[in-house]
């Protein structure tokens, strides 16, 4: 069974559309990737130059930065996927071949359960992104279309992207609508690719830990029986399980090391972007004269919340799964098994009790506590912006 032809088929298609399928490294694909990166950077530079040419005020800065930060985040996550190609190939190869290490139907059911959950979450991300793009298209294009079909004495309220000098607004015309939709589509696809990679990795680690827990439980039950024949074979089985556990922990450390810089930059950008968009939503709710402004700001705030929460949720899953092995071994009948086996179990219990987590350079740990810290910082920055007003 190739999981990328079955459970992860949608994810593989998105990777190929956005040019991030790690096994495709032709010159044309690299040109495509370079063009996308240049496009993201050009959009960011245009927004910054537009702000520089306009009157520098808090309102102008908030409106410009509320779209500049997400675009910069799209670019950063795209680069993140490009820099992880070597590790992504290794991870995908392990996922493709992991079915060969499964021993019975229970382990196959464990694998299937985690694969199904992971693929369903990717599908949810895809549908939410599609709804986001469709709703944005409808809400933005509707006033432009009505101005052409049923013009009024004055233009209808549009969702403005950038404010220019003398309090004049640049309203969205057809070109800007298309440009915004393109940014939104490719940006959200980039986010789906990067965040789904974290999802795939976390559920891969969780099912490895779950399989280790199941095998240890089965081995301990067998070794607890008196006068058990072939004890040496069971000890060799424990050695194999310990090796799987150690390799999984090593994979977590490698992933933490490879992604630390990119993730820390993304966290900083996410906090700043969330703060700015939260302040923009607050202003829109206070004034209550532009439904488009409220809709756009609310959409940005909700998407930031969803991405930040789910990344930390994936980190928490790894922590809980690893600690679950410790609880499983501690509650087992380990005291009835031979002494050699007890020494191996103590080694695993020590490894599991220390804690296994996605720690980024010792500065941030992906977990529910990390999500709380991100939200606390975001609200603090939002309060600082409000105090400047």
GROMACS .gro file of C-alpha atoms in nm:
model
  389
    1UNK     CA    1   0.000   0.000   0.000
    2UNK     CA    2   0.143   0.337  -0.103
    3UNK     CA    3  -0.009   0.587   0.139
    4UNK     CA    4   0.059   0.875  -0.103
    5UNK     CA    5  -0.169   0.708  -0.357
    6UNK     CA    6  -0.443   0.643  -0.102
    7UNK     CA    7  -0.465   0.833   0.229
    8UNK     CA    8  -0.231   1.119   0.133
    9UNK     CA    9  -0.331   1.147  -0.230
   10UNK     CA   10  -0.481   1.497  -0.184
   11UNK     CA   11  -0.164   1.616  -0.015
   12UNK     CA   12   0.053   1.475  -0.293
   13UNK     CA   13  -0.158   1.654  -0.557
   14UNK     CA   14  -0.127   1.986  -0.371
   15UNK     CA   15   0.249   1.939  -0.340
   16UNK     CA   16   0.275   1.887  -0.715
   17UNK     CA   17   0.052   2.187  -0.792
   18UNK     CA   18   0.258   2.420  -0.574
   19UNK     CA   19   0.588   2.268  -0.690
   20UNK     CA   20   0.687   2.117  -0.354
   21UNK     CA   21   0.680   1.745  -0.433
   22UNK     CA   22   1.032   1.650  -0.311
   23UNK     CA   23   1.086   1.377  -0.571
   24UNK     CA   24   1.035   1.617  -0.865
   25UNK     CA   25   1.354   1.816  -0.920
   26UNK     CA   26   1.352   1.892  -1.292
   27UNK     CA   27   1.477   2.229  -1.416
   28UNK     CA   28   1.125   2.337  -1.513
   29UNK     CA   29   0.991   2.270  -1.165
   30UNK     CA   30   1.275   2.471  -1.010
   31UNK     CA   31   1.198   2.761  -1.245
   32UNK     CA   32   0.835   2.739  -1.137
   33UNK     CA   33   0.938   2.744  -0.770
   34UNK     CA   34   1.164   3.043  -0.828
   35UNK     CA   35   0.886   3.233  -1.006
   36UNK     CA   36   0.649   3.175  -0.713
   37UNK     CA   37   0.906   3.298  -0.464
   38UNK     CA   38   0.977   3.608  -0.673
   39UNK     CA   39   0.605   3.675  -0.701
   40UNK     CA   40   0.559   3.662  -0.323
   41UNK     CA   41   0.856   3.891  -0.268
   42UNK     CA   42   0.741   4.139  -0.535
   43UNK     CA   43   0.397   4.162  -0.370
   44UNK     CA   44   0.561   4.231  -0.032
   45UNK     CA   45   0.790   4.498  -0.180
   46UNK     CA   46   0.501   4.669  -0.362
   47UNK     CA   47   0.302   4.688  -0.039
   48UNK     CA   48   0.599   4.833   0.151
   49UNK     CA   49   0.674   5.090  -0.122
   50UNK     CA   50   0.309   5.191  -0.133
   51UNK     CA   51   0.321   5.256   0.241
   52UNK     CA   52   0.646   5.454   0.206
   53UNK     CA   53   0.493   5.680  -0.059
   54UNK     CA   54   0.177   5.743   0.141
   55UNK     CA   55   0.128   5.941   0.457
   56UNK     CA   56   0.286   5.750   0.742
   57UNK     CA   57   0.017   5.706   1.003
   58UNK     CA   58  -0.092   5.430   1.238
   59UNK     CA   59  -0.396   5.349   1.025
   60UNK     CA   60  -0.193   5.325   0.705
   61UNK     CA   61   0.067   5.105   0.875
   62UNK     CA   62  -0.193   4.872   1.025
   63UNK     CA   63  -0.378   4.822   0.695
   64UNK     CA   64  -0.058   4.763   0.498
   65UNK     CA   65   0.108   4.537   0.754
   66UNK     CA   66  -0.211   4.331   0.794
   67UNK     CA   67  -0.160   4.207   0.437
   68UNK     CA   68   0.220   4.228   0.421
   69UNK     CA   69   0.285   3.999   0.718
   70UNK     CA   70   0.064   3.712   0.585
   71UNK     CA   71   0.226   3.737   0.240
   72UNK     CA   72   0.570   3.728   0.399
   73UNK     CA   73   0.456   3.428   0.603
   74UNK     CA   74   0.346   3.250   0.283
   75UNK     CA   75   0.691   3.311   0.135
   76UNK     CA   76   0.868   3.193   0.450
   77UNK     CA   77   0.667   2.870   0.470
   78UNK     CA   78   0.733   2.802   0.102
   79UNK     CA   79   1.108   2.841   0.159
   80UNK     CA   80   1.072   2.617   0.466
   81UNK     CA   81   0.935   2.334   0.251
   82UNK     CA   82   1.214   2.381  -0.005
   83UNK     CA   83   1.490   2.364   0.255
   84UNK     CA   84   1.346   2.042   0.403
   85UNK     CA   85   1.349   1.840   0.081
   86UNK     CA   86   1.618   1.596   0.196
   87UNK     CA   87   1.447   1.527   0.529
   88UNK     CA   88   1.102   1.518   0.365
   89UNK     CA   89   1.220   1.246   0.125
   90UNK     CA   90   1.355   1.047   0.420
   91UNK     CA   91   1.026   1.087   0.610
   92UNK     CA   92   0.814   0.990   0.309
   93UNK     CA   93   1.034   0.685   0.244
   94UNK     CA   94   0.990   0.573   0.605
   95UNK     CA   95   0.614   0.618   0.583
   96UNK     CA   96   0.598   0.419   0.260
   97UNK     CA   97   0.799   0.129   0.400
   98UNK     CA   98   0.667   0.122   0.758
   99UNK     CA   99   0.402  -0.137   0.670
  100UNK     CA  100   0.680  -0.394   0.628
  101UNK     CA  101   0.764  -0.377   1.000
  102UNK     CA  102   0.404  -0.443   1.107
  103UNK     CA  103   0.353  -0.784   1.266
  104UNK     CA  104  -0.021  -0.843   1.305
  105UNK     CA  105  -0.368  -0.704   1.238
  106UNK     CA  106  -0.368  -0.489   1.551
  107UNK     CA  107  -0.063  -0.298   1.430
  108UNK     CA  108  -0.221  -0.258   1.088
  109UNK     CA  109  -0.530  -0.114   1.257
  110UNK     CA  110  -0.311   0.128   1.455
  111UNK     CA  111  -0.143   0.242   1.134
  112UNK     CA  112  -0.474   0.277   0.950
  113UNK     CA  113  -0.630   0.475   1.236
  114UNK     CA  114  -0.354   0.736   1.245
  115UNK     CA  115  -0.332   0.759   0.866
  116UNK     CA  116  -0.707   0.818   0.841
  117UNK     CA  117  -0.705   1.088   1.110
  118UNK     CA  118  -0.409   1.262   0.950
  119UNK     CA  119  -0.559   1.253   0.599
  120UNK     CA  120  -0.897   1.379   0.727
  121UNK     CA  121  -0.728   1.678   0.890
  122UNK     CA  122  -0.553   1.759   0.561
  123UNK     CA  123  -0.889   1.741   0.384
  124UNK     CA  124  -1.038   1.978   0.642
  125UNK     CA  125  -0.754   2.224   0.582
  126UNK     CA  126  -0.817   2.204   0.207
  127UNK     CA  127  -1.191   2.264   0.242
  128UNK     CA  128  -1.140   2.555   0.481
  129UNK     CA  129  -0.892   2.712   0.240
  130UNK     CA  130  -1.132   2.663  -0.052
  131UNK     CA  131  -1.415   2.824   0.147
  132UNK     CA  132  -1.184   3.110   0.244
  133UNK     CA  133  -1.090   3.179  -0.120
  134UNK     CA  134  -1.450   3.147  -0.244
  135UNK     CA  135  -1.588   3.374   0.028
  136UNK     CA  136  -1.316   3.632  -0.036
  137UNK     CA  137  -1.390   3.625  -0.408
  138UNK     CA  138  -1.763   3.674  -0.350
  139UNK     CA  139  -1.731   3.951  -0.090
  140UNK     CA  140  -1.469   4.146  -0.283
  141UNK     CA  141  -1.598   4.101  -0.635
  142UNK     CA  142  -1.964   4.160  -0.549
  143UNK     CA  143  -1.938   4.541  -0.500
  144UNK     CA  144  -1.723   4.577  -0.813
  145UNK     CA  145  -1.974   4.380  -1.018
  146UNK     CA  146  -2.272   4.574  -0.879
  147UNK     CA  147  -2.101   4.905  -0.958
  148UNK     CA  148  -2.089   4.797  -1.324
  149UNK     CA  149  -2.433   4.634  -1.349
  150UNK     CA  150  -2.639   4.853  -1.114
  151UNK     CA  151  -2.440   5.172  -1.054
  152UNK     CA  152  -2.548   5.407  -0.777
  153UNK     CA  153  -2.479   5.777  -0.734
  154UNK     CA  154  -2.175   5.681  -0.531
  155UNK     CA  155  -1.951   5.378  -0.531
  156UNK     CA  156  -2.039   5.097  -0.294
  157UNK     CA  157  -1.817   5.016  -0.001
  158UNK     CA  158  -1.516   4.805  -0.105
  159UNK     CA  159  -1.262   4.621   0.102
  160UNK     CA  160  -0.952   4.838   0.079
  161UNK     CA  161  -0.606   4.688   0.080
  162UNK     CA  162  -0.379   4.990   0.099
  163UNK     CA  163  -0.443   5.347   0.206
  164UNK     CA  164  -0.272   5.630   0.018
  165UNK     CA  165  -0.198   5.989   0.120
  166UNK     CA  166  -0.464   6.249   0.192
  167UNK     CA  167  -0.695   5.976   0.327
  168UNK     CA  168  -0.769   5.860  -0.027
  169UNK     CA  169  -0.834   5.489  -0.067
  170UNK     CA  170  -0.723   5.263  -0.346
  171UNK     CA  171  -1.024   5.042  -0.409
  172UNK     CA  172  -1.000   4.698  -0.555
  173UNK     CA  173  -1.039   4.687  -0.931
  174UNK     CA  174  -1.039   4.373  -1.144
  175UNK     CA  175  -0.660   4.353  -1.157
  176UNK     CA  176  -0.626   4.387  -0.780
  177UNK     CA  177  -0.897   4.127  -0.726
  178UNK     CA  178  -0.715   3.877  -0.946
  179UNK     CA  179  -0.385   3.960  -0.779
  180UNK     CA  180  -0.536   3.913  -0.433
  181UNK     CA  181  -0.699   3.583  -0.527
  182UNK     CA  182  -0.372   3.451  -0.676
  183UNK     CA  183  -0.182   3.546  -0.361
  184UNK     CA  184  -0.452   3.389  -0.147
  185UNK     CA  185  -0.463   3.065  -0.348
  186UNK     CA  186  -0.089   3.005  -0.367
  187UNK     CA  187  -0.034   3.135  -0.015
  188UNK     CA  188  -0.294   2.904   0.138
  189UNK     CA  189  -0.163   2.612  -0.068
  190UNK     CA  190   0.185   2.686   0.070
  191UNK     CA  191   0.045   2.687   0.423
  192UNK     CA  192  -0.139   2.359   0.359
  193UNK     CA  193   0.187   2.200   0.239
  194UNK     CA  194   0.398   2.322   0.533
  195UNK     CA  195   0.146   2.269   0.813
  196UNK     CA  196   0.033   1.932   0.674
  197UNK     CA  197   0.396   1.822   0.677
  198UNK     CA  198   0.397   1.886   1.053
  199UNK     CA  199   0.069   1.694   1.074
  200UNK     CA  200   0.209   1.397   0.882
  201UNK     CA  201   0.526   1.391   1.093
  202UNK     CA  202   0.346   1.412   1.427
  203UNK     CA  203   0.101   1.132   1.343
  204UNK     CA  204   0.387   0.919   1.207
  205UNK     CA  205   0.568   0.960   1.542
  206UNK     CA  206   0.246   0.892   1.736
  207UNK     CA  207   0.174   0.565   1.558
  208UNK     CA  208   0.537   0.455   1.605
  209UNK     CA  209   0.502   0.518   1.978
  210UNK     CA  210   0.163   0.343   1.980
  211UNK     CA  211   0.309   0.037   1.806
  212UNK     CA  212   0.601   0.035   2.053
  213UNK     CA  213   0.354   0.050   2.343
  214UNK     CA  214   0.145  -0.234   2.199
  215UNK     CA  215   0.447  -0.459   2.139
  216UNK     CA  216   0.589  -0.396   2.486
  217UNK     CA  217   0.253  -0.474   2.644
  218UNK     CA  218   0.235  -0.802   2.451
  219UNK     CA  219   0.595  -0.898   2.535
  220UNK     CA  220   0.555  -0.821   2.906
  221UNK     CA  221   0.241  -1.034   2.925
  222UNK     CA  222   0.427  -1.326   2.765
  223UNK     CA  223   0.738  -1.284   2.982
  224UNK     CA  224   0.524  -1.267   3.296
  225UNK     CA  225   0.410  -1.624   3.243
  226UNK     CA  226   0.602  -1.878   3.452
  227UNK     CA  227   0.828  -2.127   3.273
  228UNK     CA  228   0.795  -1.947   2.941
  229UNK     CA  229   0.998  -2.120   2.666
  230UNK     CA  230   1.213  -1.922   2.421
  231UNK     CA  231   1.281  -1.638   2.663
  232UNK     CA  232   1.584  -1.531   2.458
  233UNK     CA  233   1.360  -1.471   2.156
  234UNK     CA  234   1.141  -1.242   2.364
  235UNK     CA  235   1.448  -1.053   2.482
  236UNK     CA  236   1.551  -1.003   2.118
  237UNK     CA  237   1.201  -0.870   2.051
  238UNK     CA  238   1.247  -0.618   2.331
  239UNK     CA  239   1.576  -0.508   2.174
  240UNK     CA  240   1.396  -0.445   1.844
  241UNK     CA  241   1.122  -0.245   2.016
  242UNK     CA  242   1.381  -0.038   2.205
  243UNK     CA  243   1.557   0.031   1.874
  244UNK     CA  244   1.231   0.153   1.718
  245UNK     CA  245   1.171   0.378   2.017
  246UNK     CA  246   1.524   0.523   2.001
  247UNK     CA  247   1.504   0.581   1.624
  248UNK     CA  248   1.172   0.761   1.665
  249UNK     CA  249   1.315   0.988   1.933
  250UNK     CA  250   1.617   1.052   1.711
  251UNK     CA  251   1.381   1.150   1.427
  252UNK     CA  252   1.217   1.404   1.657
  253UNK     CA  253   1.554   1.556   1.747
  254UNK     CA  254   1.656   1.573   1.379
  255UNK     CA  255   1.326   1.737   1.285
  256UNK     CA  256   1.361   1.990   1.569
  257UNK     CA  257   1.714   2.078   1.459
  258UNK     CA  258   1.629   2.113   1.090
  259UNK     CA  259   1.319   2.323   1.142
  260UNK     CA  260   1.421   2.536   1.441
  261UNK     CA  261   1.524   2.856   1.260
  262UNK     CA  262   1.238   2.854   1.010
  263UNK     CA  263   0.978   2.778   1.274
  264UNK     CA  264   1.102   3.047   1.511
  265UNK     CA  265   1.086   3.306   1.231
  266UNK     CA  266   0.737   3.183   1.139
  267UNK     CA  267   0.625   3.207   1.502
  268UNK     CA  268   0.749   3.567   1.527
  269UNK     CA  269   0.575   3.659   1.202
  270UNK     CA  270   0.257   3.481   1.306
  271UNK     CA  271   0.245   3.669   1.638
  272UNK     CA  272   0.303   4.006   1.468
  273UNK     CA  273   0.053   3.933   1.193
  274UNK     CA  274  -0.210   3.810   1.439
  275UNK     CA  275  -0.162   4.121   1.656
  276UNK     CA  276  -0.202   4.361   1.364
  277UNK     CA  277  -0.506   4.182   1.220
  278UNK     CA  278  -0.663   4.155   1.565
  279UNK     CA  279  -0.626   4.530   1.611
  280UNK     CA  280  -0.773   4.589   1.265
  281UNK     CA  281  -1.070   4.367   1.352
  282UNK     CA  282  -1.118   4.554   1.680
  283UNK     CA  283  -1.128   4.889   1.497
  284UNK     CA  284  -1.370   4.752   1.238
  285UNK     CA  285  -1.603   4.625   1.511
  286UNK     CA  286  -1.590   4.958   1.696
  287UNK     CA  287  -1.674   5.163   1.387
  288UNK     CA  288  -1.922   4.909   1.243
  289UNK     CA  289  -1.956   5.089   0.910
  290UNK     CA  290  -1.788   4.841   0.676
  291UNK     CA  291  -1.897   4.477   0.670
  292UNK     CA  292  -1.624   4.394   0.419
  293UNK     CA  293  -1.359   4.518   0.659
  294UNK     CA  294  -1.506   4.311   0.943
  295UNK     CA  295  -1.529   4.001   0.724
  296UNK     CA  296  -1.174   4.027   0.592
  297UNK     CA  297  -1.020   4.096   0.933
  298UNK     CA  298  -1.222   3.821   1.104
  299UNK     CA  299  -1.117   3.571   0.837
  300UNK     CA  300  -0.750   3.657   0.887
  301UNK     CA  301  -0.775   3.634   1.266
  302UNK     CA  302  -0.951   3.296   1.256
  303UNK     CA  303  -0.699   3.149   1.011
  304UNK     CA  304  -0.409   3.268   1.229
  305UNK     CA  305  -0.572   3.106   1.531
  306UNK     CA  306  -0.630   2.780   1.348
  307UNK     CA  307  -0.273   2.753   1.217
  308UNK     CA  308  -0.113   2.850   1.550
  309UNK     CA  309  -0.331   2.611   1.750
  310UNK     CA  310  -0.288   2.313   1.520
  311UNK     CA  311   0.092   2.339   1.503
  312UNK     CA  312   0.108   2.340   1.881
  313UNK     CA  313  -0.150   2.060   1.896
  314UNK     CA  314   0.080   1.843   1.683
  315UNK     CA  315   0.364   1.908   1.928
  316UNK     CA  316   0.138   1.818   2.220
  317UNK     CA  317   0.042   1.491   2.050
  318UNK     CA  318   0.408   1.387   2.040
  319UNK     CA  319   0.455   1.475   2.409
  320UNK     CA  320   0.144   1.281   2.514
  321UNK     CA  321   0.225   0.978   2.297
  322UNK     CA  322   0.577   0.948   2.436
  323UNK     CA  323   0.457   0.988   2.796
  324UNK     CA  324   0.191   0.725   2.723
  325UNK     CA  325   0.469   0.467   2.682
  326UNK     CA  326   0.598   0.554   3.029
  327UNK     CA  327   0.252   0.513   3.183
  328UNK     CA  328   0.199   0.185   2.995
  329UNK     CA  329   0.527   0.039   3.121
  330UNK     CA  330   0.480   0.170   3.474
  331UNK     CA  331   0.134   0.012   3.501
  332UNK     CA  332   0.247  -0.320   3.355
  333UNK     CA  333   0.367  -0.632   3.535
  334UNK     CA  334   0.731  -0.546   3.464
  335UNK     CA  335   0.836  -0.682   3.807
  336UNK     CA  336   0.746  -1.037   3.697
  337UNK     CA  337   0.970  -1.049   3.391
  338UNK     CA  338   1.338  -1.160   3.387
  339UNK     CA  339   1.602  -0.918   3.514
  340UNK     CA  340   1.760  -0.861   3.171
  341UNK     CA  341   1.424  -0.751   3.032
  342UNK     CA  342   1.366  -0.524   3.333
  343UNK     CA  343   1.691  -0.338   3.256
  344UNK     CA  344   1.575  -0.270   2.900
  345UNK     CA  345   1.237  -0.153   3.024
  346UNK     CA  346   1.404   0.082   3.271
  347UNK     CA  347   1.597   0.232   2.982
  348UNK     CA  348   1.274   0.294   2.789
  349UNK     CA  349   1.097   0.429   3.097
  350UNK     CA  350   1.381   0.675   3.156
  351UNK     CA  351   1.371   0.790   2.792
  352UNK     CA  352   0.994   0.836   2.809
  353UNK     CA  353   0.989   1.009   3.146
  354UNK     CA  354   1.245   1.273   3.043
  355UNK     CA  355   1.004   1.406   2.784
  356UNK     CA  356   1.022   1.403   2.406
  357UNK     CA  357   0.911   1.725   2.242
  358UNK     CA  358   0.960   1.956   1.946
  359UNK     CA  359   1.191   2.203   2.119
  360UNK     CA  360   1.316   2.484   1.894
  361UNK     CA  361   1.667   2.595   1.998
  362UNK     CA  362   1.557   2.579   2.361
  363UNK     CA  363   1.343   2.891   2.305
  364UNK     CA  364   1.003   2.748   2.220
  365UNK     CA  365   0.830   2.413   2.263
  366UNK     CA  366   0.535   2.320   2.042
  367UNK     CA  367   0.258   2.238   2.291
  368UNK     CA  368  -0.059   2.379   2.441
  369UNK     CA  369   0.160   2.588   2.672
  370UNK     CA  370   0.340   2.721   2.364
  371UNK     CA  371   0.007   2.817   2.206
  372UNK     CA  372  -0.093   3.000   2.525
  373UNK     CA  373   0.239   3.185   2.518
  374UNK     CA  374   0.185   3.287   2.154
  375UNK     CA  375  -0.165   3.417   2.226
  376UNK     CA  376  -0.044   3.605   2.534
  377UNK     CA  377   0.228   3.776   2.330
  378UNK     CA  378  -0.016   3.859   2.048
  379UNK     CA  379  -0.269   4.021   2.279
  380UNK     CA  380   0.010   4.213   2.452
  381UNK     CA  381   0.134   4.355   2.119
  382UNK     CA  382  -0.223   4.438   2.023
  383UNK     CA  383  -0.262   4.629   2.350
  384UNK     CA  384   0.062   4.816   2.277
  385UNK     CA  385  -0.070   4.920   1.934
  386UNK     CA  386  -0.395   5.034   2.095
  387UNK     CA  387  -0.201   5.245   2.349
  388UNK     CA  388  -0.015   5.420   2.064
  389UNK     CA  389  -0.344   5.525   1.901
   0.00000   0.00000   0.00000
